[in-house]
CSV table of C-alpha atoms and ligand atoms in Angstrom, one decimal:
chain,number,residue,atom,x,y,z
A,15,MET,CA,-63.1,53.7,6.9
A,16,ARG,CA,-65.2,54.4,9.3
A,17,THR,CA,-66.9,51.6,10.2
A,18,VAL,CA,-68.9,49.4,12.6
A,19,LEU,CA,-69.0,45.2,12.9
A,20,VAL,CA,-72.5,43.6,14.6
A,21,GLY,CA,-73.4,40.5,15.4
A,22,PRO,CA,-74.8,38.2,18.6
A,23,PRO,CA,-72.2,37.6,20.7
A,24,GLY,CA,-69.9,34.8,20.5
A,25,ALA,CA,-69.8,35.9,16.4
A,26,GLY,CA,-65.9,36.6,16.5
A,27,LYS,CA,-66.5,40.5,16.4
A,28,GLY,CA,-63.7,40.6,18.6
A,29,THR,CA,-61.2,38.3,16.5
A,30,GLN,CA,-62.4,39.7,13.4
A,31,ALA,CA,-62.1,43.7,14.4
A,32,ASN,CA,-58.9,43.0,15.1
A,33,PHE,CA,-57.5,41.4,11.8
A,34,ILE,CA,-59.8,44.0,9.5
A,35,ALA,CA,-58.5,46.6,11.8
A,36,LYS,CA,-55.0,46.1,10.6
A,37,HIS,CA,-55.9,45.7,7.7
A,38,PHE,CA,-56.9,48.9,7.2
A,39,ARG,CA,-55.0,50.5,9.5
A,40,ILE,CA,-57.8,51.7,11.7
A,41,PRO,CA,-58.0,51.5,15.7
A,42,GLN,CA,-60.0,49.1,16.5
A,43,ILE,CA,-62.3,50.5,19.5
A,44,SER,CA,-64.2,47.4,21.6
A,45,THR,CA,-66.3,49.0,24.2
A,46,GLY,CA,-66.0,45.4,25.8
A,47,ASP,CA,-62.1,45.7,26.0
A,48,ILE,CA,-62.9,49.2,27.3
A,49,PHE,CA,-65.4,48.2,29.7
A,50,ARG,CA,-63.3,45.3,31.1
A,51,ALA,CA,-60.0,47.3,31.6
A,52,ASN,CA,-61.5,49.7,33.3
A,53,VAL,CA,-63.3,46.7,36.1
A,54,THR,CA,-59.3,45.7,35.9
A,55,GLN,CA,-58.1,49.5,36.6
A,56,GLU,CA,-61.5,49.5,39.8
A,57,THR,CA,-62.1,53.1,37.5
A,58,GLU,CA,-65.7,54.7,38.7
A,59,LEU,CA,-66.1,53.6,35.0
A,60,GLY,CA,-65.7,50.1,35.6
A,61,ILE,CA,-67.2,50.0,39.3
A,62,ALA,CA,-70.4,51.8,37.3
A,63,ALA,CA,-70.1,48.7,34.5
A,64,LYS,CA,-69.2,46.0,36.3
A,65,LYS,CA,-72.8,44.9,37.6
A,66,TYR,CA,-73.7,45.3,34.2
A,67,MET,CA,-71.4,43.0,33.0
A,68,ASP,CA,-71.4,40.1,35.2
A,69,ALA,CA,-74.9,40.0,34.8
A,70,GLY,CA,-75.1,39.5,30.8
A,71,ASP,CA,-77.2,43.2,30.7
A,72,LEU,CA,-76.2,46.5,28.8
A,73,VAL,CA,-74.3,49.2,30.3
A,74,PRO,CA,-77.0,52.0,30.8
A,75,ASP,CA,-76.6,54.1,27.0
A,76,GLU,CA,-75.5,57.4,29.0
A,77,VAL,CA,-72.6,55.7,30.3
A,78,THR,CA,-71.4,54.3,27.2
A,79,ILE,CA,-72.1,57.0,24.6
A,80,ALA,CA,-70.2,59.2,27.0
A,81,MET,CA,-67.2,56.7,27.2
A,82,VAL,CA,-67.4,56.7,22.9
A,83,ARG,CA,-67.9,60.2,22.6
A,84,ASP,CA,-64.3,60.8,24.2
A,85,ARG,CA,-62.8,58.0,22.1
A,86,LEU,CA,-63.7,58.7,19.2
A,87,ALA,CA,-62.5,62.7,19.3
A,88,GLU,CA,-59.0,61.4,19.8
A,89,LYS,CA,-56.9,62.0,17.4
A,90,ASP,CA,-56.2,58.1,16.0
A,91,ALA,CA,-59.8,58.4,15.2
A,92,ARG,CA,-59.8,60.9,13.2
A,93,ASN,CA,-59.0,59.2,9.4
A,94,GLY,CA,-61.4,56.2,10.5
A,95,PHE,CA,-62.3,53.1,13.4
A,96,LEU,CA,-63.5,50.5,13.6
A,97,LEU,CA,-66.0,50.1,16.3
A,98,ASP,CA,-66.5,46.6,17.8
A,99,GLY,CA,-69.5,46.2,20.0
A,100,PHE,CA,-70.9,50.0,19.6
A,101,PRO,CA,-73.6,50.6,19.0
A,102,ARG,CA,-75.9,47.6,20.7
A,103,THR,CA,-79.1,49.8,21.1
A,104,VAL,CA,-81.1,52.4,18.7
A,105,ARG,CA,-80.4,54.9,20.8
A,106,GLN,CA,-76.7,54.0,21.0
A,107,ALA,CA,-77.0,54.3,17.5
A,108,GLU,CA,-78.7,57.9,17.2
A,109,ALA,CA,-76.2,59.1,19.4
A,110,LEU,CA,-73.3,57.5,16.8
A,111,THR,CA,-74.6,59.6,14.0
A,112,GLU,CA,-75.1,63.2,16.2
A,113,ILE,CA,-71.3,62.1,17.1
A,114,LEU,CA,-69.9,61.6,13.8
A,115,GLU,CA,-72.2,64.7,12.6
A,116,ALA,CA,-70.6,66.7,15.1
A,117,LEU,CA,-67.5,65.9,13.8
A,118,ALA,CA,-68.5,66.5,10.1
A,119,THR,CA,-68.0,62.6,9.1
A,120,THR,CA,-70.9,59.7,8.4
A,121,LEU,CA,-70.3,56.0,8.6
A,122,ASP,CA,-69.4,54.2,5.8
A,123,ALA,CA,-70.6,51.2,6.2
A,124,VAL,CA,-71.9,48.5,8.9
A,125,LEU,CA,-71.0,44.6,9.0
A,126,GLU,CA,-72.9,41.8,10.4
A,127,LEU,CA,-71.1,38.9,11.1
A,128,ALA,CA,-74.4,36.0,10.5
A,129,VAL,CA,-74.1,33.2,12.6
A,130,ASP,CA,-76.4,30.9,14.2
A,131,HIS,CA,-77.5,30.4,18.3
A,132,GLU,CA,-76.2,26.7,18.3
A,133,GLU,CA,-72.7,27.7,16.9
A,134,VAL,CA,-72.6,30.6,19.0
A,135,VAL,CA,-73.1,28.9,22.1
A,136,ARG,CA,-70.5,26.1,21.1
A,137,ARG,CA,-68.1,28.9,21.0
A,138,LEU,CA,-69.2,30.9,24.5
A,139,SER,CA,-68.5,27.5,26.5
A,140,GLY,CA,-65.3,27.3,25.3
A,141,ARG,CA,-64.0,30.7,24.9
A,142,ARG,CA,-60.5,31.3,26.6
A,143,THR,CA,-59.3,34.9,26.7
A,144,CYS,CA,-55.7,36.3,27.5
A,145,HIS,CA,-55.2,38.5,30.8
A,146,GLY,CA,-52.3,40.3,28.8
A,147,CYS,CA,-53.5,41.2,25.7
A,148,GLY,CA,-57.2,39.9,25.3
A,149,ARG,CA,-57.0,37.4,22.4
A,150,ASN,CA,-59.7,34.8,22.1
A,151,TRP,CA,-58.3,31.0,22.0
A,152,HIS,CA,-61.3,27.7,22.7
A,153,VAL,CA,-60.2,25.1,23.8
A,154,GLU,CA,-61.4,23.2,21.3
A,155,PHE,CA,-61.4,25.0,17.9
A,156,ASP,CA,-58.8,26.9,18.7
A,157,LYS,CA,-56.2,25.6,21.2
A,158,PRO,CA,-52.8,27.2,22.2
A,159,ALA,CA,-50.0,24.9,22.7
A,160,ASP,CA,-50.6,25.4,26.7
A,161,LYS,CA,-53.9,25.4,27.6
A,162,ASP,CA,-53.6,28.3,30.4
A,163,VAL,CA,-51.0,30.2,28.7
A,164,CYS,CA,-51.9,32.5,25.5
A,165,ASP,CA,-49.4,31.4,22.2
A,166,ALA,CA,-49.0,35.3,21.4
A,167,CYS,CA,-48.0,37.0,24.3
A,168,GLY,CA,-47.9,34.3,27.5
A,169,GLY,CA,-50.6,35.9,29.4
A,170,GLU,CA,-52.0,33.7,31.6
A,171,LEU,CA,-55.9,32.4,30.3
A,172,PHE,CA,-59.0,32.6,31.6
A,173,ARG,CA,-62.6,31.7,30.7
A,174,ARG,CA,-65.1,35.7,31.4
A,175,ASP,CA,-67.3,35.6,33.8
A,176,ASP,CA,-70.2,35.8,31.4
A,177,ASP,CA,-69.3,33.1,29.5
A,178,SER,CA,-70.8,30.9,32.0
A,179,PRO,CA,-73.8,28.8,30.2
A,180,GLU,CA,-76.5,31.0,31.8
A,181,THR,CA,-75.4,34.1,31.1
A,182,VAL,CA,-74.5,33.2,28.1
A,183,ARG,CA,-78.6,32.3,27.1
A,184,HIS,CA,-79.2,35.9,28.6
A,185,ARG,CA,-76.8,38.1,26.4
A,186,LEU,CA,-78.4,36.1,23.2
A,187,LYS,CA,-81.5,37.4,24.9
A,188,VAL,CA,-80.4,41.3,25.4
A,189,TYR,CA,-79.0,40.5,21.7
A,190,ALA,CA,-82.3,39.3,20.3
A,191,ASP,CA,-84.4,42.1,22.7
A,192,GLN,CA,-81.7,45.6,22.1
A,193,THR,CA,-79.6,45.1,19.1
A,194,ALA,CA,-81.0,42.6,16.6
A,195,PRO,CA,-83.4,46.1,15.8
A,196,LEU,CA,-80.7,48.1,15.2
A,197,VAL,CA,-79.9,45.6,12.4
A,198,ALA,CA,-83.1,47.0,10.5
A,199,HIS,CA,-82.1,50.0,11.4
A,200,TYR,CA,-79.1,50.4,9.2
A,201,GLU,CA,-80.6,48.2,6.7
A,202,ARG,CA,-82.9,50.6,6.2
A,203,ALA,CA,-79.9,53.4,5.8
A,204,GLY,CA,-78.4,51.2,3.2
A,205,LEU,CA,-75.2,50.7,5.1
A,206,LEU,CA,-75.8,47.1,6.0
A,207,VAL,CA,-73.2,44.4,4.7
A,208,ARG,CA,-74.0,41.1,6.0
A,209,ILE,CA,-71.6,38.2,5.7
A,210,ASP,CA,-71.6,34.6,6.8
A,211,ALA,CA,-69.9,34.3,10.1
A,212,SER,CA,-69.4,30.0,10.1
A,213,GLY,CA,-65.7,28.7,9.1
A,214,SER,CA,-62.3,29.1,9.9
A,215,VAL,CA,-61.1,32.9,11.0
A,216,GLU,CA,-59.5,33.3,7.9
A,217,GLU,CA,-62.0,32.3,5.9
A,218,ILE,CA,-64.1,34.8,8.0
A,219,THR,CA,-61.4,37.6,7.9
A,220,GLU,CA,-61.3,37.5,4.1
A,221,ARG,CA,-65.0,37.3,3.1
A,222,ALA,CA,-65.4,40.7,6.2
A,223,ILE,CA,-62.4,42.3,4.0
A,224,ALA,CA,-64.1,41.5,0.2
A,225,ALA,CA,-67.5,42.8,1.9
A,226,LEU,CA,-66.6,45.9,3.0
A,227,GLU,CA,-64.4,46.6,-0.1
A,228,ALA,CA,-67.1,46.4,-2.2
A,229,ALA,CA,-69.5,48.0,-0.3
A,230,GLY,CA,-66.5,51.4,-1.0
A,231,ALA,CA,-65.5,51.7,2.6
B,325,AMP,P1,-68.3,42.2,24.6
B,325,AMP,O1,-66.7,42.3,24.8
B,325,AMP,O2,-68.4,43.3,23.4
B,325,AMP,O3,-69.0,41.0,24.5
B,325,AMP,O4,-68.9,43.4,25.6
B,325,AMP,C1,-68.8,42.7,27.3
B,325,AMP,C2,-70.0,43.5,28.0
B,325,AMP,O5,-69.9,44.8,28.0
B,325,AMP,C3,-71.7,43.3,27.6
B,325,AMP,O6,-71.7,42.4,27.7
B,325,AMP,C4,-72.0,44.5,28.0
B,325,AMP,O7,-72.2,44.5,29.8
B,325,AMP,C5,-70.7,45.3,28.3
B,325,AMP,N1,-71.0,46.5,26.9
B,325,AMP,C6,-69.8,46.2,25.9
B,325,AMP,N2,-70.5,46.9,25.1
B,325,AMP,C7,-71.6,48.2,25.2
B,325,AMP,C8,-72.5,48.8,24.9
B,325,AMP,N3,-72.4,49.3,23.2
B,325,AMP,N4,-73.2,49.1,25.1
B,325,AMP,C9,-73.8,48.6,26.9
B,325,AMP,N5,-73.5,47.7,27.3
B,325,AMP,C10,-71.8,47.8,26.4
């Protein structure tokens, strides 16, 4: 299965991507995670991306597209993948079509996680991320036993710099301006599958898997 997850920041893309990818046994390719790993390792790519990420802006298309092109050329992505956080602009979507054409393949479905704005702000302002495995927790809705330690791997939890209320508001605006048109683009292409992304993590995962299976992905 070749699929893309779209939705506003805080819709639960990272969390759901992890479960969906495991279910279908495909690699999860999260551009935000790849950028964050590069920032931590202080690579050239990380240094270039950091200022955009800290401001809640998108990293320029050329940089992001080149990174995804390289990642999709890797062996494990040959028989399927789940892209999380890419594409985020119509230009990136067009580039993805070209990348897949060169690999003689196409997307099967695009899954939109639909969630309202207030819910997104609540989710992001309480989100804590693990330095070790990248898993997300929530100070209210999904608490680890110790508030600073990841139950999954024992790693230290932190609040992402871009999860501050001010940057969250800006990220939502960036989504509305640059990424929402992409949803319409995929709807026109007949690839869009939309699910309600409110409720428990398990409920949303079940909905997502059922929707992708129904779409024949
Ligand atoms: P995420 O973890 O998906 O919320 O991504 C965190 C940040 O990484 C975003 O706010 C952007 O700065 C950057 N980023 C991730 N994916 C993309 C993309 N497809 N295009 C441009 N910037 C991206």
